[in-house]
GROMACS .gro file of N, CA, C and O in nm:
model
  464
    1UNK      N    1   0.082  -0.118   0.000
    1UNK     CA    2   0.000   0.000   0.000
    1UNK      C    3   0.087   0.126   0.001
    1UNK      O    4   0.065   0.216  -0.077
    2UNK      N    5   0.187   0.129   0.088
    2UNK     CA    6   0.276   0.245   0.094
    2UNK      C    7   0.349   0.266  -0.037
    2UNK      O    8   0.365   0.378  -0.082
    3UNK      N    9   0.396   0.155  -0.096
    3UNK     CA   10   0.473   0.164  -0.219
    3UNK      C   11   0.387   0.222  -0.332
    3UNK      O   12   0.430   0.309  -0.407
    4UNK      N   13   0.260   0.179  -0.344
    4UNK     CA   14   0.174   0.230  -0.451
    4UNK      C   15   0.134   0.374  -0.423
    4UNK      O   16   0.118   0.454  -0.515
    5UNK      N   17   0.116   0.411  -0.296
    5UNK     CA   18   0.086   0.549  -0.261
    5UNK      C   19   0.206   0.639  -0.293
    5UNK      O   20   0.189   0.745  -0.352
    6UNK      N   21   0.326   0.593  -0.261
    6UNK     CA   22   0.447   0.669  -0.292
    6UNK      C   23   0.461   0.685  -0.442
    6UNK      O   24   0.491   0.793  -0.492
    7UNK      N   25   0.440   0.578  -0.516
    7UNK     CA   26   0.450   0.582  -0.662
    7UNK      C   27   0.348   0.681  -0.719
    7UNK      O   28   0.376   0.755  -0.811
    8UNK      N   29   0.229   0.684  -0.662
    8UNK     CA   30   0.125   0.775  -0.707
    8UNK      C   31   0.164   0.919  -0.680
    8UNK      O   32   0.146   1.006  -0.764
    9UNK      N   33   0.220   0.946  -0.562
    9UNK     CA   34   0.263   1.082  -0.527
    9UNK      C   35   0.376   1.126  -0.618
    9UNK      O   36   0.375   1.238  -0.670
   10UNK      N   37   0.473   1.040  -0.640
   10UNK     CA   38   0.587   1.072  -0.727
   10UNK      C   39   0.537   1.097  -0.868
   10UNK      O   40   0.576   1.194  -0.933
   11UNK      N   41   0.449   1.012  -0.916
   11UNK     CA   42   0.394   1.028  -1.051
   11UNK      C   43   0.317   1.160  -1.065
   11UNK      O   44   0.333   1.231  -1.161
   12UNK      N   45   0.237   1.194  -0.967
   12UNK     CA   46   0.162   1.319  -0.970
   12UNK      C   47   0.254   1.439  -0.965
   12UNK      O   48   0.234   1.539  -1.034
   13UNK      N   49   0.358   1.432  -0.884
   13UNK     CA   50   0.454   1.541  -0.872
   13UNK      C   51   0.526   1.563  -1.004
   13UNK      O   52   0.543   1.675  -1.048
   14UNK      N   53   0.569   1.454  -1.066
   14UNK     CA   54   0.638   1.465  -1.196
   14UNK      C   55   0.545   1.521  -1.302
   14UNK      O   56   0.585   1.603  -1.384
   15UNK      N   57   0.421   1.480  -1.302
   15UNK     CA   58   0.324   1.531  -1.400
   15UNK      C   59   0.303   1.681  -1.381
   15UNK      O   60   0.300   1.756  -1.477
   16UNK      N   61   0.288   1.725  -1.256
   16UNK     CA   62   0.270   1.867  -1.230
   16UNK      C   63   0.395   1.946  -1.266
   16UNK      O   64   0.386   2.054  -1.323
   17UNK      N   65   0.511   1.893  -1.236
   17UNK     CA   66   0.637   1.962  -1.265
   17UNK      C   67   0.657   1.976  -1.415
   17UNK      O   68   0.701   2.080  -1.464
   18UNK      N   69   0.623   1.872  -1.491
   18UNK     CA   70   0.645   1.880  -1.635
   18UNK      C   71   0.535   1.961  -1.703
   18UNK      O   72   0.555   2.013  -1.810
   19UNK      N   73   0.418   1.974  -1.642
   19UNK     CA   74   0.308   2.049  -1.702
   19UNK      C   75   0.333   2.200  -1.693
   19UNK      O   76   0.292   2.275  -1.780
   20UNK      N   77   0.400   2.246  -1.588
   20UNK     CA   78   0.425   2.387  -1.570
   20UNK      C   79   0.563   2.426  -1.621
   20UNK      O   80   0.642   2.343  -1.661
   21UNK      N   81   0.588   2.555  -1.620
   21UNK     CA   82   0.717   2.606  -1.667
   21UNK      C   83   0.806   2.648  -1.551
   21UNK      O   84   0.913   2.701  -1.574
   22UNK      N   85   0.761   2.629  -1.431
   22UNK     CA   86   0.835   2.678  -1.315
   22UNK      C   87   0.926   2.571  -1.259
   22UNK      O   88   0.886   2.458  -1.236
   23UNK      N   89   1.051   2.607  -1.237
   23UNK     CA   90   1.147   2.517  -1.175
   23UNK      C   91   1.194   2.586  -1.048
   23UNK      O   92   1.235   2.702  -1.052
   24UNK      N   93   1.188   2.519  -0.936
   24UNK     CA   94   1.233   2.578  -0.811
   24UNK      C   95   1.381   2.544  -0.793
   24UNK      O   96   1.422   2.431  -0.805
   25UNK      N   97   1.461   2.647  -0.768
   25UNK     CA   98   1.607   2.629  -0.758
   25UNK      C   99   1.659   2.726  -0.653
   25UNK      O  100   1.649   2.847  -0.672
   26UNK      N  101   1.721   2.677  -0.546
   26UNK     CA  102   1.775   2.769  -0.445
   26UNK      C  103   1.886   2.857  -0.499
   26UNK      O  104   1.912   2.964  -0.445
   27UNK      N  105   1.951   2.817  -0.609
   27UNK     CA  106   2.056   2.900  -0.668
   27UNK      C  107   1.998   3.022  -0.736
   27UNK      O  108   2.069   3.118  -0.763
   28UNK      N  109   1.870   3.019  -0.763
   28UNK     CA  110   1.801   3.133  -0.825
   28UNK      C  111   1.768   3.229  -0.711
   28UNK      O  112   1.673   3.208  -0.637
   29UNK      N  113   1.845   3.331  -0.698
   29UNK     CA  114   1.837   3.424  -0.585
   29UNK      C  115   1.702   3.491  -0.571
   29UNK      O  116   1.643   3.535  -0.669
   30UNK      N  117   1.655   3.500  -0.451
   30UNK     CA  118   1.531   3.572  -0.424
   30UNK      C  119   1.559   3.721  -0.404
   30UNK      O  120   1.467   3.800  -0.388
   31UNK      N  121   1.685   3.760  -0.407
   31UNK     CA  122   1.721   3.899  -0.383
   31UNK      C  123   1.701   3.987  -0.506
   31UNK      O  124   1.693   4.107  -0.496
   32UNK      N  125   1.694   3.928  -0.625
   32UNK     CA  126   1.679   4.007  -0.746
   32UNK      C  127   1.626   3.920  -0.857
   32UNK      O  128   1.587   3.807  -0.836
   33UNK      N  129   1.625   3.977  -0.978
   33UNK     CA  130   1.578   3.904  -1.093
   33UNK      C  131   1.688   3.900  -1.199
   33UNK      O  132   1.766   3.994  -1.212
   34UNK      N  133   1.694   3.789  -1.272
   34UNK     CA  134   1.793   3.777  -1.377
   34UNK      C  135   1.742   3.682  -1.484
   34UNK      O  136   1.642   3.614  -1.466
   35UNK      N  137   1.812   3.679  -1.597
   35UNK     CA  138   1.776   3.591  -1.708
   35UNK      C  139   1.878   3.480  -1.719
   35UNK      O  140   1.998   3.506  -1.718
   36UNK      N  141   1.830   3.357  -1.731
   36UNK     CA  142   1.917   3.241  -1.753
   36UNK      C  143   1.894   3.198  -1.898
   36UNK      O  144   1.780   3.180  -1.940
   37UNK      N  145   2.002   3.184  -1.974
   37UNK     CA  146   1.994   3.146  -2.115
   37UNK      C  147   2.058   3.009  -2.135
   37UNK      O  148   2.165   2.983  -2.083
   38UNK      N  149   1.991   2.924  -2.211
   38UNK     CA  150   2.041   2.791  -2.239
   38UNK      C  151   2.018   2.756  -2.385
   38UNK      O  152   1.907   2.778  -2.434
   39UNK      N  153   2.117   2.705  -2.454
   39UNK     CA  154   2.254   2.685  -2.410
   39UNK      C  155   2.330   2.816  -2.413
   39UNK      O  156   2.288   2.912  -2.476
   40UNK      N  157   2.442   2.820  -2.344
   40UNK     CA  158   2.523   2.941  -2.341
   40UNK      C  159   2.626   2.945  -2.454
   40UNK      O  160   2.683   3.048  -2.481
   41UNK      N  161   2.646   2.832  -2.518
   41UNK     CA  162   2.738   2.822  -2.632
   41UNK      C  163   2.668   2.748  -2.745
   41UNK      O  164   2.606   2.644  -2.724
   42UNK      N  165   2.675   2.807  -2.865
   42UNK     CA  166   2.610   2.748  -2.982
   42UNK      C  167   2.713   2.736  -3.094
   42UNK      O  168   2.790   2.829  -3.116
   43UNK      N  169   2.712   2.623  -3.163
   43UNK     CA  170   2.797   2.603  -3.281
   43UNK      C  171   2.704   2.567  -3.397
   43UNK      O  172   2.626   2.472  -3.387
   44UNK      N  173   2.710   2.645  -3.504
   44UNK     CA  174   2.630   2.622  -3.622
   44UNK      C  175   2.718   2.631  -3.747
   44UNK      O  176   2.823   2.694  -3.742
   45UNK      N  177   2.671   2.572  -3.854
   45UNK     CA  178   2.737   2.588  -3.984
   45UNK      C  179   2.673   2.705  -4.056
   45UNK      O  180   2.564   2.751  -4.018
   46UNK      N  181   2.737   2.756  -4.157
   46UNK     CA  182   2.680   2.863  -4.238
   46UNK      C  183   2.546   2.815  -4.292
   46UNK      O  184   2.533   2.704  -4.343
   47UNK      N  185   2.442   2.895  -4.272
   47UNK     CA  186   2.309   2.862  -4.318
   47UNK      C  187   2.225   2.784  -4.217
   47UNK      O  188   2.102   2.775  -4.232
   48UNK      N  189   2.286   2.728  -4.114
   48UNK     CA  190   2.211   2.655  -4.012
   48UNK      C  191   2.159   2.749  -3.906
   48UNK      O  192   2.208   2.862  -3.891
   49UNK      N  193   2.061   2.700  -3.829
   49UNK     CA  194   2.003   2.781  -3.723
   49UNK      C  195   2.005   2.709  -3.589
   49UNK      O  196   2.018   2.586  -3.584
   50UNK      N  197   1.996   2.788  -3.485
   50UNK     CA  198   1.983   2.736  -3.347
   50UNK      C  199   1.902   2.839  -3.270
   50UNK      O  200   1.909   2.959  -3.299
   51UNK      N  201   1.822   2.792  -3.175
   51UNK     CA  202   1.738   2.884  -3.097
   51UNK      C  203   1.758   2.857  -2.948
   51UNK      O  204   1.715   2.755  -2.896
   52UNK      N  205   1.825   2.950  -2.878
   52UNK     CA  206   1.840   2.935  -2.733
   52UNK      C  207   1.709   2.963  -2.662
   52UNK      O  208   1.616   3.019  -2.720
   53UNK      N  209   1.700   2.924  -2.537
   53UNK     CA  210   1.583   2.948  -2.454
   53UNK      C  211   1.621   3.039  -2.338
   53UNK      O  212   1.733   3.036  -2.291
   54UNK      N  213   1.524   3.116  -2.295
   54UNK     CA  214   1.549   3.208  -2.183
   54UNK      C  215   1.449   3.181  -2.071
   54UNK      O  216   1.332   3.155  -2.096
   55UNK      N  217   1.497   3.189  -1.949
   55UNK     CA  218   1.413   3.176  -1.830
   55UNK      C  219   1.438   3.294  -1.740
   55UNK      O  220   1.550   3.341  -1.724
   56UNK      N  221   1.333   3.343  -1.678
   56UNK     CA  222   1.336   3.456  -1.588
   56UNK      C  223   1.351   3.400  -1.447
   56UNK      O  224   1.266   3.323  -1.401
   57UNK      N  225   1.457   3.435  -1.380
   57UNK     CA  226   1.483   3.387  -1.245
   57UNK      C  227   1.442   3.495  -1.146
   57UNK      O  228   1.498   3.605  -1.147
   58UNK      N  229   1.343   3.463  -1.064
   58UNK     CA  230   1.299   3.561  -0.965
   58UNK      C  231   1.233   3.486  -0.850
   58UNK      O  232   1.153   3.395  -0.871
   59UNK      N  233   1.270   3.520  -0.730
   59UNK     CA  234   1.208   3.462  -0.612
   59UNK      C  235   1.227   3.312  -0.599
   59UNK      O  236   1.144   3.242  -0.545
   60UNK      N  237   1.341   3.263  -0.647
   60UNK     CA  238   1.368   3.119  -0.636
   60UNK      C  239   1.307   3.033  -0.744
   60UNK      O  240   1.312   2.912  -0.737
   61UNK      N  241   1.245   3.095  -0.846
   61UNK     CA  242   1.180   3.020  -0.952
   61UNK      C  243   1.230   3.065  -1.089
   61UNK      O  244   1.264   3.181  -1.109
   62UNK      N  245   1.232   2.970  -1.183
   62UNK     CA  246   1.262   3.001  -1.324
   62UNK      C  247   1.131   2.990  -1.401
   62UNK      O  248   1.064   2.889  -1.395
   63UNK      N  249   1.095   3.095  -1.472
   63UNK     CA  250   0.978   3.094  -1.558
   63UNK      C  251   1.025   3.117  -1.702
   63UNK      O  252   1.103   3.210  -1.726
   64UNK      N  253   0.977   3.040  -1.795
   64UNK     CA  254   1.011   3.056  -1.935
   64UNK      C  255   0.957   3.190  -1.984
   64UNK      O  256   0.842   3.225  -1.955
   65UNK      N  257   1.039   3.268  -2.055
   65UNK     CA  258   0.999   3.400  -2.104
   65UNK      C  259   1.037   3.414  -2.250
   65UNK      O  260   1.116   3.337  -2.304
   66UNK      N  261   0.982   3.516  -2.313
   66UNK     CA  262   1.016   3.551  -2.451
   66UNK      C  263   1.079   3.691  -2.449
   66UNK      O  264   1.012   3.792  -2.461
   67UNK      N  265   1.211   3.696  -2.432
   67UNK     CA  266   1.280   3.825  -2.423
   67UNK      C  267   1.301   3.887  -2.561
   67UNK      O  268   1.270   3.826  -2.663
   68UNK      N  269   1.359   4.003  -2.563
   68UNK     CA  270   1.404   4.066  -2.686
   68UNK      C  271   1.550   4.018  -2.705
   68UNK      O  272   1.631   4.027  -2.615
   69UNK      N  273   1.577   3.965  -2.823
   69UNK     CA  274   1.712   3.915  -2.857
   69UNK      C  275   1.784   4.015  -2.943
   69UNK      O  276   1.724   4.076  -3.032
   70UNK      N  277   1.914   4.034  -2.919
   70UNK     CA  278   1.992   4.126  -3.000
   70UNK      C  279   2.136   4.077  -3.013
   70UNK      O  280   2.181   3.991  -2.937
   71UNK      N  281   2.205   4.135  -3.111
   71UNK     CA  282   2.346   4.101  -3.130
   71UNK      C  283   2.429   4.162  -3.018
   71UNK      O  284   2.395   4.268  -2.965
   72UNK      N  285   2.539   4.095  -2.981
   72UNK     CA  286   2.626   4.145  -2.877
   72UNK      C  287   2.690   4.276  -2.916
   72UNK      O  288   2.708   4.365  -2.835
   73UNK      N  289   2.725   4.288  -3.044
   73UNK     CA  290   2.782   4.413  -3.098
   73UNK      C  291   2.748   4.418  -3.247
   73UNK      O  292   2.719   4.316  -3.309
   74UNK      N  293   2.754   4.536  -3.304
   74UNK     CA  294   2.713   4.555  -3.444
   74UNK      C  295   2.792   4.467  -3.541
   74UNK      O  296   2.735   4.414  -3.637
   75UNK      N  297   2.920   4.449  -3.518
   75UNK     CA  298   3.004   4.369  -3.607
   75UNK      C  299   2.961   4.222  -3.612
   75UNK      O  300   2.993   4.151  -3.708
   76UNK      N  301   2.884   4.174  -3.512
   76UNK     CA  302   2.838   4.037  -3.511
   76UNK      C  303   2.743   4.008  -3.627
   76UNK      O  304   2.725   3.892  -3.666
   77UNK      N  305   2.683   4.112  -3.685
   77UNK     CA  306   2.592   4.095  -3.798
   77UNK      C  307   2.664   4.038  -3.921
   77UNK      O  308   2.600   3.983  -4.011
   78UNK      N  309   2.797   4.049  -3.925
   78UNK     CA  310   2.873   3.989  -4.035
   78UNK      C  311   2.880   3.837  -4.022
   78UNK      O  312   2.898   3.768  -4.120
   79UNK      N  313   2.863   3.786  -3.902
   79UNK     CA  314   2.880   3.643  -3.874
   79UNK      C  315   2.746   3.572  -3.858
   79UNK      O  316   2.728   3.460  -3.905
   80UNK      N  317   2.649   3.638  -3.794
   80UNK     CA  318   2.519   3.576  -3.767
   80UNK      C  319   2.406   3.676  -3.788
   80UNK      O  320   2.429   3.798  -3.792
   81UNK      N  321   2.286   3.625  -3.800
   81UNK     CA  322   2.167   3.710  -3.788
   81UNK      C  323   2.088   3.651  -3.671
   81UNK      O  324   2.099   3.532  -3.642
   82UNK      N  325   2.008   3.735  -3.606
   82UNK     CA  326   1.927   3.689  -3.494
   82UNK      C  327   1.787   3.748  -3.507
   82UNK      O  328   1.772   3.867  -3.538
   83UNK      N  329   1.686   3.664  -3.487
   83UNK     CA  330   1.549   3.710  -3.488
   83UNK      C  331   1.522   3.770  -3.351
   83UNK      O  332   1.530   3.701  -3.248
   84UNK      N  333   1.487   3.899  -3.348
   84UNK     CA  334   1.469   3.970  -3.218
   84UNK      C  335   1.354   3.915  -3.136
   84UNK      O  336   1.356   3.926  -3.014
   85UNK      N  337   1.258   3.851  -3.198
   85UNK     CA  338   1.143   3.800  -3.127
   85UNK      C  339   1.162   3.656  -3.079
   85UNK      O  340   1.136   3.623  -2.965
   86UNK      N  341   1.210   3.570  -3.169
   86UNK     CA  342   1.223   3.426  -3.137
   86UNK      C  343   1.359   3.386  -3.084
   86UNK      O  344   1.372   3.282  -3.020
   87UNK      N  345   1.461   3.465  -3.112
   87UNK     CA  346   1.596   3.432  -3.072
   87UNK      C  347   1.669   3.339  -3.168
   87UNK      O  348   1.782   3.301  -3.143
   88UNK      N  349   1.603   3.303  -3.279
   88UNK     CA  350   1.665   3.211  -3.375
   88UNK      C  351   1.792   3.275  -3.431
   88UNK      O  352   1.790   3.388  -3.481
   89UNK      N  353   1.902   3.202  -3.423
   89UNK     CA  354   2.032   3.246  -3.468
   89UNK      C  355   2.063   3.173  -3.598
   89UNK      O  356   2.051   3.051  -3.603
   90UNK      N  357   2.105   3.247  -3.701
   90UNK     CA  358   2.141   3.185  -3.829
   90UNK      C  359   2.286   3.220  -3.859
   90UNK      O  360   2.325   3.337  -3.855
   91UNK      N  361   2.367   3.116  -3.892
   91UNK     CA  362   2.505   3.139  -3.929
   91UNK      C  363   2.515   3.201  -4.068
   91UNK      O  364   2.455   3.151  -4.162
   92UNK      N  365   2.591   3.310  -4.080
   92UNK     CA  366   2.608   3.377  -4.210
   92UNK      C  367   2.743   3.350  -4.271
   92UNK      O  368   2.754   3.332  -4.392
   93UNK      N  369   2.847   3.350  -4.188
   93UNK     CA  370   2.982   3.317  -4.236
   93UNK      C  371   3.066   3.276  -4.118
   93UNK      O  372   3.032   3.305  -4.001
   94UNK      N  373   3.174   3.206  -4.142
   94UNK     CA  374   3.257   3.152  -4.034
   94UNK      C  375   3.308   3.266  -3.944
   94UNK      O  376   3.345   3.373  -3.993
   95UNK      N  377   3.306   3.240  -3.814
   95UNK     CA  378   3.354   3.337  -3.718
   95UNK      C  379   3.286   3.318  -3.584
   95UNK      O  380   3.219   3.218  -3.559
   96UNK      N  381   3.305   3.416  -3.497
   96UNK     CA  382   3.246   3.413  -3.364
   96UNK      C  383   3.164   3.540  -3.341
   96UNK      O  384   3.200   3.646  -3.389
   97UNK      N  385   3.057   3.522  -3.265
   97UNK     CA  386   2.968   3.636  -3.235
   97UNK      C  387   2.896   3.607  -3.103
   97UNK      O  388   2.914   3.500  -3.045
   98UNK      N  389   2.813   3.699  -3.061
   98UNK     CA  390   2.736   3.677  -2.938
   98UNK      C  391   2.598   3.736  -2.953
   98UNK      O  392   2.574   3.828  -3.033
   99UNK      N  393   2.506   3.681  -2.872
   99UNK     CA  394   2.365   3.726  -2.871
   99UNK      C  395   2.328   3.751  -2.725
   99UNK      O  396   2.372   3.679  -2.634
  100UNK      N  397   2.245   3.852  -2.703
  100UNK     CA  398   2.203   3.890  -2.568
  100UNK      C  399   2.050   3.888  -2.560
  100UNK      O  400   1.983   3.931  -2.655
  101UNK      N  401   1.996   3.843  -2.448
  101UNK     CA  402   1.852   3.847  -2.424
  101UNK      C  403   1.825   3.955  -2.319
  101UNK      O  404   1.896   3.963  -2.219
  102UNK      N  405   1.722   4.035  -2.343
  102UNK     CA  406   1.682   4.139  -2.249
  102UNK      C  407   1.533   4.123  -2.217
  102UNK      O  408   1.452   4.106  -2.307
  103UNK      N  409   1.502   4.126  -2.088
  103UNK     CA  410   1.363   4.109  -2.046
  103UNK      C  411   1.338   4.195  -1.923
  103UNK      O  412   1.414   4.189  -1.827
  104UNK      N  413   1.234   4.277  -1.928
  104UNK     CA  414   1.198   4.367  -1.817
  104UNK      C  415   1.318   4.444  -1.764
  104UNK      O  416   1.338   4.456  -1.644
  105UNK      N  417   1.401   4.492  -1.854
  105UNK     CA  418   1.515   4.573  -1.818
  105UNK      C  419   1.638   4.497  -1.774
  105UNK      O  420   1.742   4.556  -1.752
  106UNK      N  421   1.626   4.366  -1.757
  106UNK     CA  422   1.741   4.286  -1.715
  106UNK      C  423   1.806   4.221  -1.838
  106UNK      O  424   1.738   4.171  -1.926
  107UNK      N  425   1.936   4.228  -1.841
  107UNK     CA  426   2.012   4.167  -1.952
  107UNK      C  427   2.061   4.029  -1.909
  107UNK      O  428   2.112   4.014  -1.799
  108UNK      N  429   2.042   3.932  -1.997
  108UNK     CA  430   2.086   3.797  -1.967
  108UNK      C  431   2.232   3.774  -2.002
  108UNK      O  432   2.298   3.861  -2.059
  109UNK      N  433   2.279   3.659  -1.970
  109UNK     CA  434   2.413   3.620  -2.008
  109UNK      C  435   2.416   3.612  -2.161
  109UNK      O  436   2.316   3.592  -2.227
  110UNK      N  437   2.535   3.624  -2.213
  110UNK     CA  438   2.551   3.616  -2.359
  110UNK      C  439   2.552   3.471  -2.405
  110UNK      O  440   2.600   3.384  -2.337
  111UNK      N  441   2.498   3.452  -2.525
  111UNK     CA  442   2.510   3.325  -2.593
  111UNK      C  443   2.630   3.342  -2.686
  111UNK      O  444   2.629   3.432  -2.772
  112UNK      N  445   2.734   3.263  -2.665
  112UNK     CA  446   2.852   3.272  -2.749
  112UNK      C  447   2.829   3.180  -2.870
  112UNK      O  448   2.800   3.061  -2.852
  113UNK      N  449   2.842   3.234  -2.991
  113UNK     CA  450   2.812   3.161  -3.113
  113UNK      C  451   2.938   3.144  -3.197
  113UNK      O  452   3.012   3.241  -3.218
  114UNK      N  453   2.962   3.021  -3.241
  114UNK     CA  454   3.068   2.994  -3.337
  114UNK      C  455   3.005   2.943  -3.464
  114UNK      O  456   2.925   2.849  -3.461
  115UNK      N  457   3.037   3.006  -3.574
  115UNK     CA  458   2.988   2.960  -3.705
  115UNK      C  459   3.107   2.896  -3.776
  115UNK      O  460   3.212   2.956  -3.789
  116UNK      N  461   3.084   2.772  -3.819
  116UNK     CA  462   3.192   2.697  -3.885
  116UNK      C  463   3.168   2.690  -4.034
  116UNK      O  464   3.058   2.692  -4.081
   0.00000   0.00000   0.00000
C-alpha cells in the first residue's frame, strides 16, 4: 500500500512539474531578478540555425519567457543574424559572435556563437 501510494505521489509530482514552466532552484536568488539562457554556447554551420531558450529567475523560480534578442555588438551581424522575437540564430559566415537576451530591463548572459 505504501509503495503504490508513494508511486502515485511521485507520478503526480512529476506530472505537475512537467506540465508547468516553473522550476524551483535555491541557486536562483530571491534577492533580485535575472535571465538564464540555455545553451550558453552554440555552434552552427553557415546557413544553419539554433534557438536558445530564456528563463526569468525571480524569487527562487525560473519561468520561461520571450525576451528581446539582440546582437552582442554591431560587427556580429557579419557572422550571424538573430530574430529579435524568437531568438533564432542563423550562421552567415565563419567566425564568432554573441547574442544577448533582455527582459523587463534585465540583460541575460551572452550566448557565445561559433559559425563553422
